[in-house]
Structure formats: C-alpha cells, structure tokens
Amino acid sequence: GNSVTQMEGPVTLSEEAFLTINCTYTATGYPSLFWYVQYPGEGLQLLLKATKADDKGSNKGFEATYRKETTSFHLEKGSVQVSDSAVYFCALPRGSTLGRLYFGRGTQLTVWP
Amino acid sequence: EPEVTQTPSHQVTQMGQEVILRCVPISNHLYFYWYRQILGQKVEFLVSFYNNEISEKSEIFDDQFSVERPDGSNFTLKIRSTKLEDSAMYFCASSEEIVAIGELFFGEGSRLTVL
C-alpha cells in the first residue's frame, strides 16, 4: 500500500530561520498528499494539501509542492516563528480505501526566540 | 468554528477492564474515524465508519474493539478487555468527504492508560 517516509527529528531552529522537513512517498497513481500539524496538547489539524502532481499547497506561510519526479512533498517555510513549534506529519491515503490515512512518524519542530 | 469533541481527555483503567471512549463529530460530517498514537510512535488508523457501518478497519482493530453510533451525534470506541499495549492517545476524526478529496478534522484525543 501507499506510504510516506518522513525525516527524523527533532528539528531545533532559531526564530526567522528557514525550515525544510523532508517527506517522500511511495504510491500507486497520484493520490492527494497532506501535511498535518499537532500543536502541544491539541489534536492533529490539516496544515496544507495538494491533490495532484505539480500542485503547491500553502497555508500560514508554509508551502509544499507535489513532485512526481522525485516522489516528494517537502514542507518549507521561509521564516519560522516560536508559535510554529509543533509536530508535523506527512500523510497520504492508504491505497484505494476510503478514510484511511497513512501518517509519517512526525517531526518535532522547536523554535527558539 | 465547528470542532470534534472527545471525552474523557484522560482515562486510567486496570488491565482487563472495559473502556468506552466518546466522540461528538462535526454535525454535518458523514464519515467517522478512530486513530491511535502510542507514545513516541506513529499515528495509526483503526477504523472508519460510514452510513452506520464499518467501512474499513486495520489489523489493529481486532475483536476486542467495537464502534457504535448510538444516536445522531455520538460516535464511540469500546475496548472490551484492555491490555497494557492499548495504552495510547486515541483520536476521533470526521470528514465531510472521502479523505482523498477532503480533510479529516481531529479531536484533541483521549489518553488511555492501562495499568
């Protein structure tokens, strides 16, 4: 079935630094790709998504481009803030079944002022 | 903003006891899910539910687990006889569309500790 591999964390950055969190996927066809974020003490929430190859998802200054050539969906932000400290998960639907997302292991991001 | 709510936020139970975790999905959503996250590990799919029946379940969701939508608003996960390895954060989620198109809305989770 479909899967993602996400870079290991934790990642520690200073405020205003550039962020990249790598995610590569293995999939049949071109399923939608997602980044979810989990802030401390909260549930997961969708950060951004891309529904087809070459799409760019963006939200809150974060971006990720669905690249079929490199089977990647790396998350980037040009200037991180302390409030971006959270765990970030790359995800995609598992095969053709409905509602079943496969999540990466998560990358803990800590941003220091 | 509508949200998914879960209760309890934390439950401690003895091994072998039954546990029911409750969820109120977003009211106009049609698809419901349970996921779990063992501490330090991946978020794992347990089950999806649509039109009053299970539409998909993972290998984790064995006979000890069951789900129910007892009325128009609640969605419950029951573990009949808890084991130590059931200790995890359990997340309920709902969606308006199939996940390939839409997004999942997650609750804040119920932490289950089995002693």
mmCIF file of C-alpha atoms in Angstrom:
data_model
loop_
_atom_site.group_PDB
_atom_site.id
_atom_site.type_symbol
_atom_site.label_atom_id
_atom_site.label_comp_id
_atom_site.label_asym_id
_atom_site.label_seq_id
_atom_site.Cartn_x
_atom_site.Cartn_y
_atom_site.Cartn_z
ATOM 1 C CA GLY A 1 0.000 0.000 0.000
ATOM 2 C CA ASN A 2 0.856 3.672 -0.171
ATOM 3 C CA SER A 3 3.307 5.020 2.388
ATOM 4 C CA VAL A 4 5.416 8.041 3.291
ATOM 5 C CA THR A 5 8.865 8.396 4.757
ATOM 6 C CA GLN A 6 9.480 11.493 6.792
ATOM 7 C CA MET A 7 12.744 12.925 8.006
ATOM 8 C CA GLU A 8 13.653 12.106 11.573
ATOM 9 C CA GLY A 9 13.525 14.852 14.146
ATOM 10 C CA PRO A 10 13.729 16.674 16.320
ATOM 11 C CA VAL A 11 14.445 19.912 14.494
ATOM 12 C CA THR A 12 15.505 22.943 16.511
ATOM 13 C CA LEU A 13 15.679 26.366 14.876
ATOM 14 C CA SER A 14 16.001 29.985 15.840
ATOM 15 C CA GLU A 15 13.169 32.349 15.043
ATOM 16 C CA GLU A 16 13.209 33.580 11.416
ATOM 17 C CA ALA A 17 15.272 30.614 10.239
ATOM 18 C CA PHE A 18 14.349 28.664 7.096
ATOM 19 C CA LEU A 19 12.588 25.342 7.618
ATOM 20 C CA THR A 20 12.551 22.231 5.466
ATOM 21 C CA ILE A 21 11.023 18.951 6.581
ATOM 22 C CA ASN A 22 11.505 16.207 4.031
ATOM 23 C CA CYS A 23 8.800 13.766 3.010
ATOM 24 C CA THR A 24 8.954 11.197 0.232
ATOM 25 C CA TYR A 25 6.120 8.932 -0.795
ATOM 26 C CA THR A 26 5.519 5.559 -2.373
ATOM 27 C CA ALA A 27 2.170 5.284 -4.086
ATOM 28 C CA THR A 28 0.139 3.716 -6.809
ATOM 29 C CA GLY A 29 -1.018 6.532 -9.032
ATOM 30 C CA TYR A 30 -1.081 10.093 -7.738
ATOM 31 C CA PRO A 31 -3.047 10.285 -4.513
ATOM 32 C CA SER A 32 -3.595 13.518 -2.599
ATOM 33 C CA LEU A 33 -0.808 14.419 -0.182
ATOM 34 C CA PHE A 34 -1.221 16.158 3.151
ATOM 35 C CA TRP A 35 0.734 17.852 5.901
ATOM 36 C CA TYR A 36 -0.895 17.755 9.325
ATOM 37 C CA VAL A 37 0.310 19.645 12.392
ATOM 38 C CA GLN A 38 -0.145 18.828 16.076
ATOM 39 C CA TYR A 39 0.351 21.711 18.478
ATOM 40 C CA PRO A 40 1.094 20.856 22.117
ATOM 41 C CA GLY A 41 -1.962 19.427 23.854
ATOM 42 C CA GLU A 42 -4.100 19.502 20.726
ATOM 43 C CA GLY A 43 -5.296 17.099 18.053
ATOM 44 C CA LEU A 44 -3.977 16.946 14.534
ATOM 45 C CA GLN A 45 -5.120 19.579 12.113
ATOM 46 C CA LEU A 46 -4.661 19.865 8.403
ATOM 47 C CA LEU A 47 -1.934 22.346 7.513
ATOM 48 C CA LEU A 48 -1.985 22.036 3.737
ATOM 49 C CA LYS A 49 -2.680 19.610 0.931
ATOM 50 C CA ALA A 50 -2.030 19.001 -2.750
ATOM 51 C CA THR A 51 -4.424 16.933 -4.797
ATOM 52 C CA LYS A 52 -2.395 16.311 -7.946
ATOM 53 C CA ALA A 53 1.130 16.273 -9.249
ATOM 54 C CA ASP A 54 2.844 19.693 -9.526
ATOM 55 C CA ASP A 55 0.281 21.283 -7.217
ATOM 56 C CA LYS A 56 1.578 23.528 -4.459
ATOM 57 C CA GLY A 57 -0.245 23.573 -1.162
ATOM 58 C CA SER A 58 0.211 26.576 1.103
ATOM 59 C CA ASN A 59 -1.071 27.863 4.412
ATOM 60 C CA LYS A 60 0.228 30.090 7.238
ATOM 61 C CA GLY A 61 3.462 30.711 5.328
ATOM 62 C CA PHE A 62 4.135 27.000 4.856
ATOM 63 C CA GLU A 63 4.414 25.503 1.386
ATOM 64 C CA ALA A 64 4.820 22.052 -0.128
ATOM 65 C CA THR A 65 4.978 21.050 -3.786
ATOM 66 C CA TYR A 66 3.798 17.671 -5.037
ATOM 67 C CA ARG A 67 6.761 16.492 -7.143
ATOM 68 C CA LYS A 68 6.208 13.250 -9.017
ATOM 69 C CA GLU A 69 9.734 13.196 -10.479
ATOM 70 C CA THR A 70 11.279 12.923 -7.039
ATOM 71 C CA THR A 71 8.186 11.449 -5.298
ATOM 72 C CA SER A 72 8.489 14.172 -2.692
ATOM 73 C CA PHE A 73 6.305 16.601 -0.766
ATOM 74 C CA HIS A 74 8.752 18.568 1.357
ATOM 75 C CA LEU A 75 7.407 21.139 3.784
ATOM 76 C CA GLU A 76 9.066 24.564 3.760
ATOM 77 C CA LYS A 77 8.715 27.883 5.495
ATOM 78 C CA GLY A 78 10.918 30.864 4.879
ATOM 79 C CA SER A 79 10.863 32.333 8.375
ATOM 80 C CA VAL A 80 9.663 30.264 11.325
ATOM 81 C CA GLN A 81 8.137 31.685 14.486
ATOM 82 C CA VAL A 82 8.064 30.394 18.052
ATOM 83 C CA SER A 83 4.367 29.639 17.538
ATOM 84 C CA ASP A 84 5.280 27.137 14.796
ATOM 85 C CA SER A 85 6.695 24.791 17.427
ATOM 86 C CA ALA A 86 4.720 21.585 16.937
ATOM 87 C CA VAL A 87 4.875 18.091 15.481
ATOM 88 C CA TYR A 88 4.439 17.903 11.699
ATOM 89 C CA PHE A 89 3.108 14.809 9.926
ATOM 90 C CA CYS A 90 3.202 13.971 6.250
ATOM 91 C CA ALA A 91 0.277 11.772 5.157
ATOM 92 C CA LEU A 92 -1.481 10.200 2.200
ATOM 93 C CA PRO A 93 -4.431 7.866 1.663
ATOM 94 C CA ARG A 94 -3.534 4.209 2.057
ATOM 95 C CA GLY A 95 -4.349 2.509 -1.222
ATOM 96 C CA SER A 96 -7.816 2.956 -2.589
ATOM 97 C CA THR A 97 -9.661 2.505 0.693
ATOM 98 C CA LEU A 98 -11.668 5.400 1.999
ATOM 99 C CA GLY A 99 -10.716 7.310 5.104
ATOM 100 C CA ARG A 100 -7.506 5.504 5.810
ATOM 101 C CA LEU A 101 -4.601 7.912 6.024
ATOM 102 C CA TYR A 102 -1.040 6.683 6.383
ATOM 103 C CA PHE A 103 0.952 9.085 8.550
ATOM 104 C CA GLY A 104 4.666 9.543 8.676
ATOM 105 C CA ARG A 105 6.442 9.295 12.037
ATOM 106 C CA GLY A 106 6.159 13.007 12.677
ATOM 107 C CA THR A 107 8.878 15.608 13.037
ATOM 108 C CA GLN A 108 9.091 17.618 16.231
ATOM 109 C CA LEU A 109 9.943 21.256 15.498
ATOM 110 C CA THR A 110 11.092 23.564 18.279
ATOM 111 C CA VAL A 111 11.664 27.229 17.500
ATOM 112 C CA TRP A 112 13.629 29.357 19.973
ATOM 113 C CA PRO A 113 13.254 33.120 20.215
ATOM 114 C CA GLU B 1 -15.862 27.084 14.352
ATOM 115 C CA PRO B 2 -17.259 23.543 14.496
ATOM 116 C CA GLU B 3 -14.994 21.014 16.132
ATOM 117 C CA VAL B 4 -14.755 17.372 17.072
ATOM 118 C CA THR B 5 -15.004 16.850 20.816
ATOM 119 C CA GLN B 6 -13.791 13.826 22.751
ATOM 120 C CA THR B 7 -14.349 12.570 26.271
ATOM 121 C CA PRO B 8 -12.714 11.718 28.548
ATOM 122 C CA SER B 9 -9.467 13.570 27.991
ATOM 123 C CA HIS B 10 -7.651 11.028 30.134
ATOM 124 C CA GLN B 11 -8.719 7.657 31.482
ATOM 125 C CA VAL B 12 -6.784 5.297 33.692
ATOM 126 C CA THR B 13 -8.006 1.715 33.868
ATOM 127 C CA GLN B 14 -6.932 -1.683 35.068
ATOM 128 C CA MET B 15 -5.961 -4.369 32.601
ATOM 129 C CA GLY B 16 -8.979 -6.439 31.610
ATOM 130 C CA GLN B 17 -11.496 -3.674 32.170
ATOM 131 C CA GLU B 18 -13.838 -2.329 29.512
ATOM 132 C CA VAL B 19 -13.360 1.212 28.304
ATOM 133 C CA ILE B 20 -15.622 3.410 26.210
ATOM 134 C CA LEU B 21 -14.217 6.492 24.530
ATOM 135 C CA ARG B 22 -16.713 9.017 23.280
ATOM 136 C CA CYS B 23 -16.664 11.447 20.404
ATOM 137 C CA VAL B 24 -19.031 14.035 19.011
ATOM 138 C CA PRO B 25 -18.126 14.573 15.349
ATOM 139 C CA ILE B 26 -18.901 17.736 13.420
ATOM 140 C CA SER B 27 -22.627 17.724 12.828
ATOM 141 C CA ASN B 28 -22.841 17.675 9.028
ATOM 142 C CA HIS B 29 -19.999 15.189 8.564
ATOM 143 C CA LEU B 30 -20.750 11.751 7.219
ATOM 144 C CA TYR B 31 -17.518 9.825 7.731
ATOM 145 C CA PHE B 32 -16.072 8.981 11.129
ATOM 146 C CA TYR B 33 -12.740 7.524 12.155
ATOM 147 C CA TRP B 34 -10.672 6.385 15.073
ATOM 148 C CA TYR B 35 -6.896 6.617 15.065
ATOM 149 C CA ARG B 36 -4.433 5.974 17.834
ATOM 150 C CA GLN B 37 -0.931 7.095 18.702
ATOM 151 C CA ILE B 38 1.183 5.077 21.060
ATOM 152 C CA LEU B 39 3.632 7.378 22.831
ATOM 153 C CA GLY B 40 6.525 8.244 20.538
ATOM 154 C CA GLN B 41 5.161 6.212 17.648
ATOM 155 C CA LYS B 42 3.146 6.766 14.504
ATOM 156 C CA VAL B 43 -0.460 7.847 14.265
ATOM 157 C CA GLU B 44 -2.221 4.655 13.187
ATOM 158 C CA PHE B 45 -5.588 4.124 11.554
ATOM 159 C CA LEU B 46 -8.017 1.907 13.467
ATOM 160 C CA VAL B 47 -11.385 2.101 11.764
ATOM 161 C CA SER B 48 -13.640 4.148 9.525
ATOM 162 C CA PHE B 49 -17.411 4.290 9.764
ATOM 163 C CA TYR B 50 -19.972 5.442 7.250
ATOM 164 C CA ASN B 51 -23.698 5.004 6.888
ATOM 165 C CA ASN B 52 -23.928 3.209 10.243
ATOM 166 C CA GLU B 53 -21.415 0.535 9.447
ATOM 167 C CA ILE B 54 -17.690 -0.056 9.434
ATOM 168 C CA SER B 55 -16.273 0.710 6.017
ATOM 169 C CA GLU B 56 -12.660 -0.177 6.724
ATOM 170 C CA LYS B 57 -10.639 -1.468 9.654
ATOM 171 C CA SER B 58 -6.979 -2.121 10.232
ATOM 172 C CA GLU B 59 -5.288 -5.237 11.579
ATOM 173 C CA ILE B 60 -5.091 -3.496 14.959
ATOM 174 C CA PHE B 61 -8.886 -3.368 15.199
ATOM 175 C CA ASP B 62 -9.473 -6.909 16.421
ATOM 176 C CA ASP B 63 -12.450 -8.457 18.203
ATOM 177 C CA GLN B 64 -11.664 -6.518 21.376
ATOM 178 C CA PHE B 65 -12.608 -3.289 19.637
ATOM 179 C CA SER B 66 -16.015 -2.098 18.512
ATOM 180 C CA VAL B 67 -17.536 1.157 17.357
ATOM 181 C CA GLU B 68 -21.032 2.455 17.538
ATOM 182 C CA ARG B 69 -23.070 5.486 16.674
ATOM 183 C CA PRO B 70 -25.790 5.105 19.297
ATOM 184 C CA ASP B 71 -27.630 8.289 18.382
ATOM 185 C CA GLY B 72 -27.377 11.108 15.867
ATOM 186 C CA SER B 73 -24.430 12.800 17.490
ATOM 187 C CA ASN B 74 -22.123 10.411 19.380
ATOM 188 C CA PHE B 75 -19.547 8.018 17.983
ATOM 189 C CA THR B 76 -17.963 5.623 20.465
ATOM 190 C CA LEU B 77 -14.994 3.289 20.579
ATOM 191 C CA LYS B 78 -15.235 0.384 23.004
ATOM 192 C CA ILE B 79 -12.356 -1.775 24.118
ATOM 193 C CA ARG B 80 -13.807 -4.858 25.800
ATOM 194 C CA SER B 81 -10.875 -6.127 27.795
ATOM 195 C CA THR B 82 -7.990 -3.697 27.859
ATOM 196 C CA LYS B 83 -4.376 -4.784 27.606
ATOM 197 C CA LEU B 84 -1.247 -2.908 28.616
ATOM 198 C CA GLU B 85 -0.434 -2.328 24.949
ATOM 199 C CA ASP B 86 -3.728 -0.480 24.446
ATOM 200 C CA SER B 87 -2.217 2.456 26.325
ATOM 201 C CA ALA B 88 -2.204 5.258 23.760
ATOM 202 C CA MET B 89 -3.773 8.515 22.694
ATOM 203 C CA TYR B 90 -6.961 7.788 20.783
ATOM 204 C CA PHE B 91 -8.086 10.350 18.236
ATOM 205 C CA CYS B 92 -11.546 10.601 16.771
ATOM 206 C CA ALA B 93 -11.921 12.307 13.401
ATOM 207 C CA SER B 94 -14.678 13.133 10.977
ATOM 208 C CA SER B 95 -14.880 14.312 7.404
ATOM 209 C CA GLU B 96 -17.455 15.627 5.057
ATOM 210 C CA GLU B 97 -15.982 13.925 2.020
ATOM 211 C CA ILE B 98 -13.858 10.901 1.335
ATOM 212 C CA VAL B 99 -10.379 11.592 2.583
ATOM 213 C CA ALA B 100 -8.819 11.526 -0.858
ATOM 214 C CA ILE B 101 -10.550 14.823 -1.573
ATOM 215 C CA GLY B 102 -11.377 16.386 1.737
ATOM 216 C CA GLU B 103 -9.678 16.694 5.054
ATOM 217 C CA LEU B 104 -10.030 14.953 8.382
ATOM 218 C CA PHE B 105 -10.998 17.008 11.408
ATOM 219 C CA PHE B 106 -9.487 15.541 14.559
ATOM 220 C CA GLY B 107 -10.481 15.861 18.166
ATOM 221 C CA GLU B 108 -7.955 16.624 20.880
ATOM 222 C CA GLY B 109 -7.664 12.988 21.819
ATOM 223 C CA SER B 110 -8.394 10.715 24.759
ATOM 224 C CA ARG B 111 -5.361 9.424 26.569
ATOM 225 C CA LEU B 112 -5.858 5.859 27.788
ATOM 226 C CA THR B 113 -3.518 4.460 30.395
ATOM 227 C CA VAL B 114 -3.845 0.756 31.171
ATOM 228 C CA LEU B 115 -2.212 -0.404 34.399
#
